[in-house]
Short mmCIF file of C-alpha atoms in Angstrom, two decimals:
data_model
loop_
_atom_site.label_atom_id
_atom_site.label_comp_id
_atom_site.label_asym_id
_atom_site.label_seq_id
_atom_site.Cartn_x
_atom_site.Cartn_y
_atom_site.Cartn_z
CA MET A 1 0.21 -0.17 0.08
CA CYS A 2 3.05 2.77 1.01
CA SER A 3 5.40 1.26 -1.83
CA ASP A 4 4.38 3.58 -4.65
CA SER A 5 3.97 6.44 -2.45
CA GLY A 6 7.12 6.26 -1.06
CA VAL A 7 6.39 6.08 2.47
CA THR A 8 9.64 4.43 3.95
CA GLU A 9 9.55 5.10 7.74
CA LEU A 10 6.68 7.24 10.09
CA ARG A 11 6.95 10.14 11.30
CA THR A 12 4.21 11.42 13.68
CA SER A 13 3.03 14.40 15.35
CA GLU A 14 1.27 14.84 18.25
CA THR A 15 -1.53 17.09 18.48
CA LYS A 16 -3.92 18.06 21.26
CA LEU A 17 -7.59 18.66 20.62
CA GLU A 18 -9.00 21.12 22.97
CA PHE A 19 -11.09 24.23 22.78
CA PRO A 20 -8.91 26.80 24.33
CA TYR A 21 -11.47 29.63 23.75
CA THR A 22 -12.95 32.09 26.37
CA ARG A 23 -16.71 33.03 25.34
CA THR A 24 -19.27 34.78 27.07
CA VAL A 25 -22.15 32.21 27.08
CA GLY A 26 -24.99 34.72 26.93
CA PRO A 27 -28.51 35.12 28.88
CA ILE A 28 -29.54 31.91 28.54
CA VAL A 29 -26.71 29.45 28.45
CA GLY A 30 -25.17 31.58 31.14
CA ALA A 31 -28.34 31.45 33.27
CA PHE A 32 -28.60 27.99 33.11
CA LEU A 33 -25.01 27.35 33.67
CA THR A 34 -24.96 29.67 36.69
CA GLY A 35 -28.20 27.51 37.45
CA LEU A 36 -26.40 23.94 37.79
CA ARG A 37 -23.89 26.66 40.53
CA ASP A 38 -26.56 27.46 42.45
CA GLY A 39 -27.94 23.58 42.64
CA LYS A 40 -31.26 25.03 40.07
CA LEU A 41 -32.52 23.69 36.50
CA LEU A 42 -33.30 26.07 34.08
CA GLY A 43 -35.61 25.66 31.06
CA THR A 44 -36.90 28.10 28.40
CA ARG A 45 -40.87 28.95 27.96
CA ASN A 46 -41.48 29.44 24.26
CA ARG A 47 -44.55 31.17 23.15
CA ASP A 48 -46.90 27.89 22.76
CA GLY A 49 -46.14 27.67 26.68
CA ARG A 50 -44.18 24.36 25.91
CA VAL A 51 -40.84 24.50 28.95
CA LEU A 52 -37.42 23.80 26.30
CA PHE A 53 -34.51 22.53 28.13
CA PRO A 54 -31.74 22.51 29.17
CA ALA A 55 -32.43 26.06 28.29
CA VAL A 56 -31.93 27.47 24.94
CA GLU A 57 -32.10 30.96 23.18
CA TYR A 58 -34.14 30.34 20.19
CA ASP A 59 -36.70 27.43 20.14
CA PRO A 60 -35.03 25.12 17.49
CA GLU A 61 -38.47 24.82 15.85
CA THR A 62 -39.54 27.89 14.83
CA GLY A 63 -36.11 29.98 15.32
CA GLU A 64 -37.95 32.09 18.54
CA ALA A 65 -35.38 34.08 20.32
CA LEU A 66 -36.64 32.78 23.86
CA THR A 67 -36.20 35.26 27.18
CA GLU A 68 -38.38 33.11 29.73
CA THR A 69 -36.15 30.81 31.95
CA VAL A 70 -38.55 28.22 34.29
CA GLU A 71 -36.77 26.62 36.94
CA VAL A 72 -37.79 22.47 36.28
CA GLY A 73 -37.40 19.79 38.45
CA PRO A 74 -35.31 19.09 40.24
CA GLU A 75 -36.21 15.22 39.87
CA GLY A 76 -36.86 13.74 36.85
CA THR A 77 -37.99 11.07 34.13
CA VAL A 78 -35.87 9.12 31.96
CA ASP A 79 -37.12 9.19 28.59
CA GLY A 80 -33.89 6.78 26.32
CA TRP A 81 -30.99 5.60 28.03
CA THR A 82 -27.37 3.60 26.61
CA TRP A 83 -25.35 1.65 29.10
CA VAL A 84 -21.54 2.81 28.66
CA ALA A 85 -20.11 0.54 30.47
CA HIS A 86 -16.33 1.71 29.24
CA PRO A 87 -16.24 4.86 30.04
CA THR A 88 -13.64 6.73 27.86
CA PRO A 89 -11.42 9.72 30.28
CA LYS A 90 -14.09 11.93 28.35
CA HIS A 91 -16.97 10.73 30.67
CA PRO A 92 -18.05 12.26 33.73
CA LEU A 93 -17.82 8.86 35.85
CA ASP A 94 -14.81 7.09 36.12
CA ARG A 95 -17.12 3.69 36.26
CA PRO A 96 -20.15 2.30 33.94
CA PHE A 97 -22.89 4.32 33.97
CA ALA A 98 -26.27 5.03 31.57
CA PHE A 99 -25.98 8.26 29.45
CA ALA A 100 -29.45 9.12 30.00
CA LEU A 101 -32.59 11.88 27.81
CA ILE A 102 -33.79 13.24 31.21
CA ARG A 103 -36.74 15.20 31.20
CA PRO A 104 -37.41 17.25 34.46
CA ASP A 105 -40.52 17.37 36.08
CA GLY A 106 -41.64 20.59 34.55
CA ALA A 107 -39.95 20.49 31.42
CA ASP A 108 -41.50 19.16 27.78
CA THR A 109 -38.29 18.03 26.72
CA ALA A 110 -34.62 16.38 27.89
CA MET A 111 -31.20 16.93 28.23
CA VAL A 112 -28.65 13.67 27.62
CA HIS A 113 -26.90 13.83 30.60
CA ALA A 114 -25.30 10.74 33.02
CA VAL A 115 -27.11 8.62 35.51
CA ASP A 116 -24.99 7.01 37.77
CA ALA A 117 -26.78 3.57 38.31
CA GLY A 118 -24.13 1.59 39.32
CA ASP A 119 -25.67 -1.39 37.32
CA GLU A 120 -27.57 -1.72 33.80
CA ALA A 121 -30.39 -3.83 35.08
CA THR A 122 -31.29 -0.76 37.54
CA MET A 123 -31.82 1.48 34.15
CA SER A 124 -35.84 1.56 32.52
CA THR A 125 -37.11 3.67 29.82
CA GLY A 126 -39.63 5.89 32.80
CA MET A 127 -37.51 5.22 35.56
CA ARG A 128 -37.68 8.55 37.87
CA VAL A 129 -34.25 10.14 38.52
CA ALA A 130 -32.84 13.19 40.75
CA PRO A 131 -29.88 15.05 40.57
CA ARG A 132 -26.30 15.11 42.14
CA PHE A 133 -24.43 18.54 42.14
CA ARG A 134 -20.77 18.74 43.15
CA GLN A 135 -19.80 20.62 46.10
CA GLU A 136 -17.66 23.01 44.47
CA ALA A 137 -19.05 24.49 41.62
CA LYS A 138 -17.71 26.07 38.14
CA GLY A 139 -20.42 27.43 36.74
CA ILE A 140 -20.70 24.39 33.78
CA VAL A 141 -22.80 22.02 33.07
CA THR A 142 -20.92 19.19 35.12
CA ASP A 143 -21.93 20.76 38.42
CA LEU A 144 -24.68 18.87 37.96
CA GLU A 145 -22.68 15.64 38.21
CA ALA A 146 -24.71 12.83 37.99
CA TRP A 147 -27.95 11.60 37.92
CA GLU A 148 -29.54 9.06 40.79
CA PRO A 149 -32.23 6.85 40.35
CA VAL A 150 -35.01 7.68 42.76
CA ARG A 151 -36.38 4.46 44.56
CA MET B 1 -35.62 25.87 -10.51
CA PRO B 2 -32.07 24.53 -10.35
CA ALA B 3 -30.36 23.13 -13.09
CA THR B 4 -30.59 19.28 -14.36
CA ASP B 5 -28.21 19.44 -16.88
CA ILE B 6 -25.45 18.43 -14.02
CA ALA B 7 -23.76 14.76 -14.21
CA VAL B 8 -21.33 13.19 -12.28
CA ILE B 9 -19.00 11.44 -14.89
CA GLY B 10 -15.95 10.45 -13.13
CA PHE B 11 -15.04 9.15 -9.19
CA ALA B 12 -12.72 7.81 -7.02
CA GLN B 13 -11.99 6.12 -4.21
CA THR B 14 -9.00 4.11 -2.06
CA PRO B 15 -9.93 0.95 -0.40
CA SER B 16 -11.45 1.15 2.87
CA VAL B 17 -8.79 0.50 5.58
CA ARG B 18 -8.64 0.40 9.37
CA ASP B 19 -4.91 1.69 9.57
CA ASP B 20 -3.16 3.63 6.14
CA ALA B 21 0.53 4.61 6.71
CA ARG B 22 -0.22 7.43 4.42
CA SER B 23 -1.54 10.93 4.98
CA GLU B 24 -4.39 12.57 4.00
CA VAL B 25 -3.12 14.10 0.74
CA GLN B 26 -0.99 10.65 0.04
CA LEU B 27 -4.31 9.14 -0.11
CA LEU B 28 -5.83 12.07 -2.05
CA VAL B 29 -3.14 11.96 -5.05
CA PRO B 30 -3.84 8.97 -6.65
CA THR B 31 -7.52 9.31 -6.30
CA VAL B 32 -8.48 12.77 -7.37
CA ALA B 33 -5.61 11.50 -10.70
CA GLU B 34 -7.84 8.87 -11.16
CA ALA B 35 -11.88 10.30 -11.02
CA ILE B 36 -10.17 12.81 -13.38
CA GLU B 37 -8.44 10.53 -15.92
CA MET B 38 -11.77 8.61 -16.21
CA SER B 39 -13.37 11.91 -16.60
CA GLY B 40 -11.47 12.55 -19.55
CA VAL B 41 -11.67 16.15 -18.25
CA ASP B 42 -7.87 18.40 -18.92
CA ARG B 43 -7.15 19.39 -15.23
CA ARG B 44 -6.31 22.52 -16.17
CA GLU B 45 -9.47 23.03 -18.04
CA ILE B 46 -11.58 22.32 -14.44
CA GLY B 47 -13.32 25.15 -13.68
CA PHE B 48 -14.13 25.06 -9.42
CA THR B 49 -12.73 22.43 -7.07
CA CYS B 50 -14.33 21.95 -3.52
CA ALA B 51 -13.09 19.70 -0.93
CA GLY B 52 -14.03 18.42 2.27
CA SER B 53 -12.95 16.93 5.60
CA CYS B 54 -12.72 18.08 9.05
CA ASP B 55 -9.67 19.49 11.11
CA TYR B 56 -10.05 17.82 14.11
CA LEU B 57 -9.28 14.59 12.62
CA THR B 58 -5.85 15.68 11.45
CA GLY B 59 -5.86 17.88 14.19
CA GLY B 60 -4.77 21.33 13.48
CA PRO B 61 -6.47 24.14 12.28
CA PHE B 62 -6.70 24.79 8.43
CA ALA B 63 -5.17 21.27 8.28
CA PHE B 64 -7.34 20.82 5.63
CA VAL B 65 -4.71 23.02 2.93
CA GLN B 66 -2.41 20.42 2.98
CA ASN B 67 -4.61 18.46 0.88
CA LEU B 68 -4.99 20.63 -2.16
CA GLU B 69 -1.95 19.11 -3.15
CA ALA B 70 -3.93 16.52 -4.62
CA ALA B 71 -6.44 19.81 -6.10
CA GLY B 72 -2.51 20.90 -7.77
CA ALA B 73 -3.03 24.69 -6.61
CA TRP B 74 -0.61 26.03 -9.10
CA PRO B 75 -1.11 28.29 -11.37
CA PRO B 76 -4.03 29.38 -9.50
CA ILE B 77 -7.37 27.27 -9.30
CA ALA B 78 -10.61 28.74 -7.89
CA GLU B 79 -11.51 26.60 -4.81
CA SER B 80 -13.22 26.18 -1.46
CA HIS B 81 -13.37 24.12 0.98
CA VAL B 82 -16.05 22.81 3.47
CA GLU B 83 -15.65 21.18 6.91
CA ALA B 84 -18.42 18.78 6.10
CA ASP B 85 -18.69 15.71 4.11
CA GLY B 86 -17.52 15.54 0.53
CA ALA B 87 -20.79 15.25 -0.12
CA TRP B 88 -21.13 18.65 0.86
CA ALA B 89 -18.46 19.85 -1.61
CA LEU B 90 -20.19 18.12 -4.27
CA TYR B 91 -23.31 20.44 -2.74
CA GLU B 92 -20.94 23.25 -3.59
CA ALA B 93 -19.65 22.94 -6.98
CA TRP B 94 -23.15 21.65 -8.06
CA VAL B 95 -24.60 25.55 -7.09
CA ARG B 96 -21.31 27.23 -8.84
CA LEU B 97 -21.68 25.03 -11.53
CA GLN B 98 -25.73 25.88 -12.24
CA GLU B 99 -24.05 29.73 -12.52
CA GLY B 100 -22.97 28.79 -16.55
CA ASP B 101 -19.66 30.37 -16.47
CA ILE B 102 -17.50 26.83 -15.99
CA ASP B 103 -19.07 23.31 -18.08
CA THR B 104 -16.22 20.91 -14.84
CA ALA B 105 -15.63 20.94 -11.04
CA LEU B 106 -13.35 18.48 -9.49
CA VAL B 107 -14.56 17.69 -5.63
CA PHE B 108 -12.97 15.53 -3.35
CA GLY B 109 -13.29 14.52 0.75
CA SER B 110 -11.49 12.43 2.85
CA GLY B 111 -10.45 11.32 6.76
CA LYS B 112 -8.65 9.37 8.65
CA SER B 113 -9.79 7.98 11.80
CA SER B 114 -7.00 5.92 12.95
CA PRO B 115 -5.18 8.36 14.77
CA ALA B 116 -7.53 9.00 17.06
CA ASN B 117 -10.35 7.67 19.81
CA PRO B 118 -13.38 8.11 17.30
CA LEU B 119 -15.05 8.13 21.28
CA GLU B 120 -12.87 10.91 22.05
CA LEU B 121 -12.97 12.85 19.46
CA TRP B 122 -16.63 13.69 18.15
CA PRO B 123 -17.91 15.12 21.40
CA GLN B 124 -15.94 17.86 19.91
CA GLN B 125 -18.34 18.53 17.22
CA LEU B 126 -21.24 18.89 20.26
CA ASP B 127 -23.01 22.21 21.29
CA PRO B 128 -19.61 23.20 23.51
CA TYR B 129 -21.84 23.98 26.82
CA TYR B 130 -24.20 20.75 27.87
CA LEU B 131 -22.40 18.24 25.67
CA ALA B 132 -18.63 18.15 24.82
CA PRO B 133 -17.76 18.45 27.96
CA LEU B 134 -19.98 14.98 29.35
CA GLY B 135 -17.74 13.54 26.76
CA VAL B 136 -20.85 12.95 24.90
CA ASP B 137 -20.06 10.21 22.09
CA PRO B 138 -21.07 8.97 19.17
CA ALA B 139 -21.20 5.03 20.03
CA SER B 140 -24.07 6.24 23.01
CA LEU B 141 -26.11 8.54 20.48
CA ALA B 142 -27.06 6.29 19.13
CA GLY B 143 -27.27 3.32 21.05
CA ILE B 144 -30.39 6.29 22.85
CA GLN B 145 -31.22 6.27 19.61
CA ALA B 146 -31.73 2.27 19.21
CA ARG B 147 -33.36 1.99 22.09
CA ALA B 148 -35.89 5.16 21.36
CA LEU B 149 -36.91 2.84 17.82
CA LEU B 150 -37.38 -0.33 19.51
CA GLU B 151 -39.52 0.98 22.26
CA SER B 152 -41.35 3.15 19.39
CA GLY B 153 -42.14 -0.56 18.17
CA LYS B 154 -39.93 0.45 14.29
CA ALA B 155 -37.45 -1.95 15.12
CA THR B 156 -36.00 -5.12 16.65
CA GLU B 157 -32.36 -6.16 17.68
CA ARG B 158 -32.92 -8.89 15.54
CA ASP B 159 -33.73 -6.09 12.45
CA PHE B 160 -30.21 -3.80 13.20
CA ALA B 161 -28.73 -7.07 13.20
CA GLU B 162 -29.89 -8.14 9.58
CA VAL B 163 -28.82 -4.96 8.54
CA VAL B 164 -25.50 -5.71 9.34
CA ALA B 165 -25.98 -9.26 7.28
CA ARG B 166 -26.96 -7.91 4.50
CA SER B 167 -24.37 -4.91 4.61
CA ARG B 168 -21.14 -7.16 5.44
CA ARG B 169 -22.66 -9.85 2.16
CA ALA B 170 -23.23 -7.28 0.06
CA ALA B 171 -19.58 -5.62 0.26
CA ARG B 172 -18.67 -8.88 -0.98
CA SER B 173 -18.73 -8.04 -4.01
CA ASN B 174 -17.09 -4.86 -3.19
CA PRO B 175 -13.61 -4.38 -3.76
CA ASN B 176 -12.93 -1.63 -1.72
CA ALA B 177 -14.75 -2.27 1.39
CA GLN B 178 -13.47 -3.40 4.53
CA LEU B 179 -15.74 -5.70 6.02
CA LYS B 180 -17.45 -8.20 4.40
CA GLY B 181 -18.35 -12.03 4.31
CA ASP B 182 -20.84 -13.73 5.21
CA VAL B 183 -22.69 -13.67 8.83
CA ASP B 184 -25.76 -14.50 10.00
CA ALA B 185 -28.15 -12.50 12.32
CA ASP B 186 -28.52 -15.04 15.00
CA ALA B 187 -24.54 -15.20 15.20
CA LEU B 188 -24.62 -11.43 15.78
CA LEU B 189 -27.10 -11.12 18.11
CA ALA B 190 -25.04 -13.82 20.65
CA GLU B 191 -22.19 -11.03 20.54
CA PRO B 192 -22.21 -8.68 23.72
CA TYR B 193 -23.79 -5.48 23.96
CA PHE B 194 -21.45 -2.86 23.26
CA SER B 195 -23.65 0.67 23.76
CA SER B 196 -26.69 -1.11 24.52
CA PRO B 197 -29.23 -2.21 22.20
CA LEU B 198 -26.24 -2.05 19.99
CA ARG B 199 -23.46 -4.72 19.56
CA ARG B 200 -19.88 -3.25 18.01
CA HIS B 201 -20.71 -4.04 14.44
CA ASP B 202 -23.95 -2.02 14.96
CA LEU B 203 -21.38 0.60 15.13
CA PRO B 204 -20.06 1.45 11.71
CA PRO B 205 -15.77 0.10 11.31
CA ILE B 206 -12.72 2.71 11.93
CA THR B 207 -12.03 3.43 8.71
CA ASP B 208 -9.20 6.48 7.00
CA GLY B 209 -9.76 6.60 3.13
CA ALA B 210 -10.82 9.25 0.33
CA ALA B 211 -12.23 9.81 -2.93
CA ALA B 212 -12.92 12.07 -4.90
CA VAL B 213 -15.37 13.04 -8.03
CA VAL B 214 -15.70 14.98 -11.33
CA LEU B 215 -18.77 16.76 -12.87
CA ALA B 216 -19.50 17.90 -15.44
CA ARG B 217 -22.65 20.46 -17.30
CA GLY B 218 -24.34 19.61 -19.96
CA ASP B 219 -22.51 18.69 -23.39
CA LYS B 220 -19.50 18.68 -21.75
CA ALA B 221 -21.05 15.71 -20.16
CA ARG B 222 -22.52 14.15 -23.11
CA GLN B 223 -18.97 14.19 -24.69
CA LEU B 224 -16.94 12.83 -22.25
CA CYS B 225 -19.26 10.12 -21.11
CA SER B 226 -21.43 7.77 -23.06
CA ARG B 227 -23.76 7.78 -20.21
CA PRO B 228 -23.53 10.28 -17.40
CA ALA B 229 -25.20 9.94 -14.03
CA TRP B 230 -27.53 13.24 -14.18
CA ILE B 231 -27.99 14.96 -10.91
CA ARG B 232 -31.85 15.94 -11.13
CA GLY B 233 -32.31 16.81 -7.77
CA LEU B 234 -29.51 17.67 -4.68
CA ASP B 235 -30.64 19.34 -1.50
CA HIS B 236 -29.49 19.24 2.28
CA ARG B 237 -31.14 19.85 5.98
CA VAL B 238 -30.92 20.15 9.49
CA ASP B 239 -33.08 18.86 12.44
CA PRO B 240 -32.76 20.68 16.42
CA HIS B 241 -28.69 20.33 17.31
CA GLN B 242 -30.41 19.00 21.07
CA PRO B 243 -30.76 15.32 20.87
CA GLY B 244 -33.80 15.40 23.67
CA MET B 245 -35.57 18.29 21.33
CA ARG B 246 -36.04 15.77 18.78
CA ASP B 247 -37.77 12.42 17.96
CA LEU B 248 -34.30 10.34 17.56
CA THR B 249 -36.77 7.76 15.79
CA THR B 250 -37.15 10.21 12.53
CA ALA B 251 -35.34 12.51 10.33
CA PRO B 252 -37.56 15.08 9.38
CA SER B 253 -34.60 16.57 7.78
CA ALA B 254 -34.35 13.35 5.43
CA THR B 255 -37.46 13.81 4.44
CA LEU B 256 -37.20 16.87 3.39
CA ALA B 257 -33.83 17.38 1.47
CA ALA B 258 -35.67 14.09 -0.27
CA ARG B 259 -38.92 16.25 -1.14
CA LYS B 260 -36.98 19.03 -1.80
CA ALA B 261 -34.34 16.84 -4.30
CA GLY B 262 -37.28 15.66 -6.36
CA TYR B 263 -37.88 12.25 -4.70
CA ASP B 264 -41.12 11.63 -4.17
CA GLY B 265 -41.28 8.13 -3.47
CA GLY B 266 -41.24 7.09 -6.53
CA PRO B 267 -39.36 3.77 -8.09
CA VAL B 268 -35.87 3.68 -7.57
CA ASP B 269 -33.36 1.28 -8.68
CA VAL B 270 -31.09 1.60 -5.93
CA ALA B 271 -30.58 3.69 -2.62
CA GLU B 272 -26.89 4.05 -1.29
CA LEU B 273 -28.24 5.76 1.83
CA CYS B 274 -25.30 7.08 5.33
CA ALA B 275 -26.67 4.54 7.44
CA VAL B 276 -23.42 4.72 10.25
CA PHE B 277 -25.30 2.80 12.55
CA SER B 278 -27.91 -0.05 11.89
CA PRO B 279 -30.58 1.61 12.92
CA GLN B 280 -30.86 4.05 10.64
CA GLU B 281 -30.94 2.51 7.91
CA ILE B 282 -34.65 1.38 9.18
CA ILE B 283 -35.44 5.61 10.00
CA LEU B 284 -33.78 7.01 6.81
CA ARG B 285 -35.37 4.24 4.73
CA GLU B 286 -38.56 5.07 6.09
CA ALA B 287 -37.65 8.87 6.38
CA ILE B 288 -36.89 9.50 2.43
CA GLY B 289 -39.94 6.90 1.13
CA LEU B 290 -37.99 4.24 -0.65
CA PRO B 291 -39.67 1.54 -2.00
CA GLU B 292 -39.95 -1.99 -0.60
CA ALA B 293 -37.97 -3.26 -4.25
CA THR B 294 -35.22 -0.45 -4.36
CA GLU B 295 -31.91 -2.27 -3.37
CA ILE B 296 -30.32 -0.61 -0.52
CA ASN B 297 -26.09 -0.44 -0.14
CA PRO B 298 -25.60 -2.52 -2.78
CA SER B 299 -21.85 -1.33 -2.55
CA GLY B 300 -22.41 -2.36 1.93
CA GLY B 301 -23.24 1.07 3.11
CA PRO B 302 -20.75 2.78 5.47
CA LEU B 303 -21.30 -0.50 8.15
CA ALA B 304 -18.30 -1.87 5.61
CA GLY B 305 -15.94 1.04 5.39
CA ASN B 306 -16.85 4.32 7.21
CA PRO B 307 -14.06 6.92 5.93
CA VAL B 308 -15.51 9.72 7.01
CA MET B 309 -15.62 13.34 5.15
CA ALA B 310 -15.92 10.28 2.54
CA ALA B 311 -18.31 8.35 2.87
CA GLY B 312 -21.12 10.23 2.07
CA LEU B 313 -19.73 11.36 -1.02
CA ILE B 314 -18.57 7.79 -1.18
CA ARG B 315 -22.94 7.12 -1.59
CA ILE B 316 -22.72 9.36 -4.68
CA ILE B 317 -20.39 7.99 -6.53
CA GLU B 318 -21.55 3.96 -6.10
CA ALA B 319 -24.92 5.10 -7.16
CA ALA B 320 -23.83 6.65 -9.83
CA ALA B 321 -21.18 3.94 -11.06
CA ARG B 322 -24.33 1.90 -11.28
CA ILE B 323 -26.48 4.59 -13.33
CA ILE B 324 -23.25 5.37 -15.66
CA ASP B 325 -22.25 1.11 -15.97
CA GLY B 326 -26.15 1.02 -16.91
CA SER B 327 -26.87 -1.57 -14.51
CA ALA B 328 -29.50 0.84 -12.91
CA ASN B 329 -31.26 4.22 -14.50
CA ARG B 330 -32.87 5.94 -10.98
CA ALA B 331 -30.88 6.04 -8.20
CA VAL B 332 -30.83 7.83 -4.49
CA ALA B 333 -27.56 8.56 -2.40
CA HIS B 334 -27.89 10.12 1.10
CA ALA B 335 -25.59 11.56 3.14
CA THR B 336 -25.37 12.84 6.69
CA GLY B 337 -23.55 15.24 9.24
CA GLY B 338 -23.75 15.88 12.83
CA GLN B 339 -25.31 13.49 15.59
CA LEU B 340 -27.88 10.76 14.85
CA LEU B 341 -28.72 12.19 11.53
CA GLN B 342 -29.11 15.24 12.34
CA GLN B 343 -28.07 16.83 9.02
CA ASN B 344 -29.06 14.90 5.71
CA LEU B 345 -28.28 15.68 2.30
CA VAL B 346 -30.22 13.58 -0.71
CA CYS B 347 -29.36 13.34 -4.13
CA LEU B 348 -31.36 11.59 -7.36
CA LEU B 349 -29.17 10.69 -9.98
CA GLU B 350 -31.00 9.19 -13.46
CA GLY B 351 -29.24 8.07 -16.39
CA GLU B 352 -30.80 9.51 -20.41
#
């Protein structure tokens, strides 16, 4: 495969993938992230009265600018899930967990986040979960460390 | 009305392999040369060049600029790049050709997935506030989508396995395929889960590869090719980014792209779908509205070889190849971008 292109030895370079920018997150995403820091979950209400969660600046269906934030949860329902048996270093937990669509009470849509369920057999669509917030909050999405099953 | 006299007249692709020692530009140089040779176009006459690739794969900003070596950018040429699959580069070239002042265009797409772990790389493409920091990876998202499809009653795990088995069987006649063979669904269903309810074979292979296409307009296409693959329609659309804000068992943007491309669910001989996870073929088939009789992914599709940023362009190549060789007269090709079929492109191709 390589002989015709003249490759005799492999030359390699290492690169680091990152998002090395500082950004202003704005009034809606900013409110959501500040909310997490304070242990609150925020959605945004659209013209039809539906509450989109997590809070978004624009209604993805209509393009309507959204300005009204609404506190939802804290408990929620799992709308869908998968089991991560072998977490990568980029994942929020270093032990097996579920990635799930979680719709907090009072919200009409769900966010993807981790459920620290311990065992895949614990997971089911429709199960109830509650958020576990980090002690030292930074105003980022991982301030919400994970969701936990509610007995 | 967009022009309908633009055609695919030349193409080439590398074999799909797990780890090719060559760089992206080294993959592209012979591939672009082969596509131009097949077309019969004089390289110096090409009116416009457009490339599709992803800098995250190479790991550096503006990495795509090196790939221009394959087009030969001296004397200066008119060219562009999309940070997307080469199918979107083909879209840009198709739009450019409609201005009517040039007759030919060169398009290519390339990607090497071997240098990084795709599960750690692709979260970078997601929204940087809510999704990327969680490392939400493509296999996990596809697992969520697959379960939604199961729980909606639209498909079973056996349906997923049948898609994989059919793809690998079809790939036996594709010299460029990476995964091929006679496997049966029962054996696949006995495998353990990877991102449940998906098993490893429901995921695409990790692939390095590249592809190139030459387009020509009207009489130029007829002069150079005895049976050009005419692009009768081409469109791309997008759905909401947040996976929890849409129904994951459907792909409305694929439906809309197909309709805007002029495909209304009528007879079509072949469809090449960029379904990178097995359940997505079931979703796309319904979204595009393909008839039962249509042959899906005779090449084996992305489950048999998935050179990202070329995989969608290869769907157009595989569809066009069957028009040009006369084995099909009407074909649909599909490409996708983003996560979970968020963005979809549909190309309707016909013979004379």
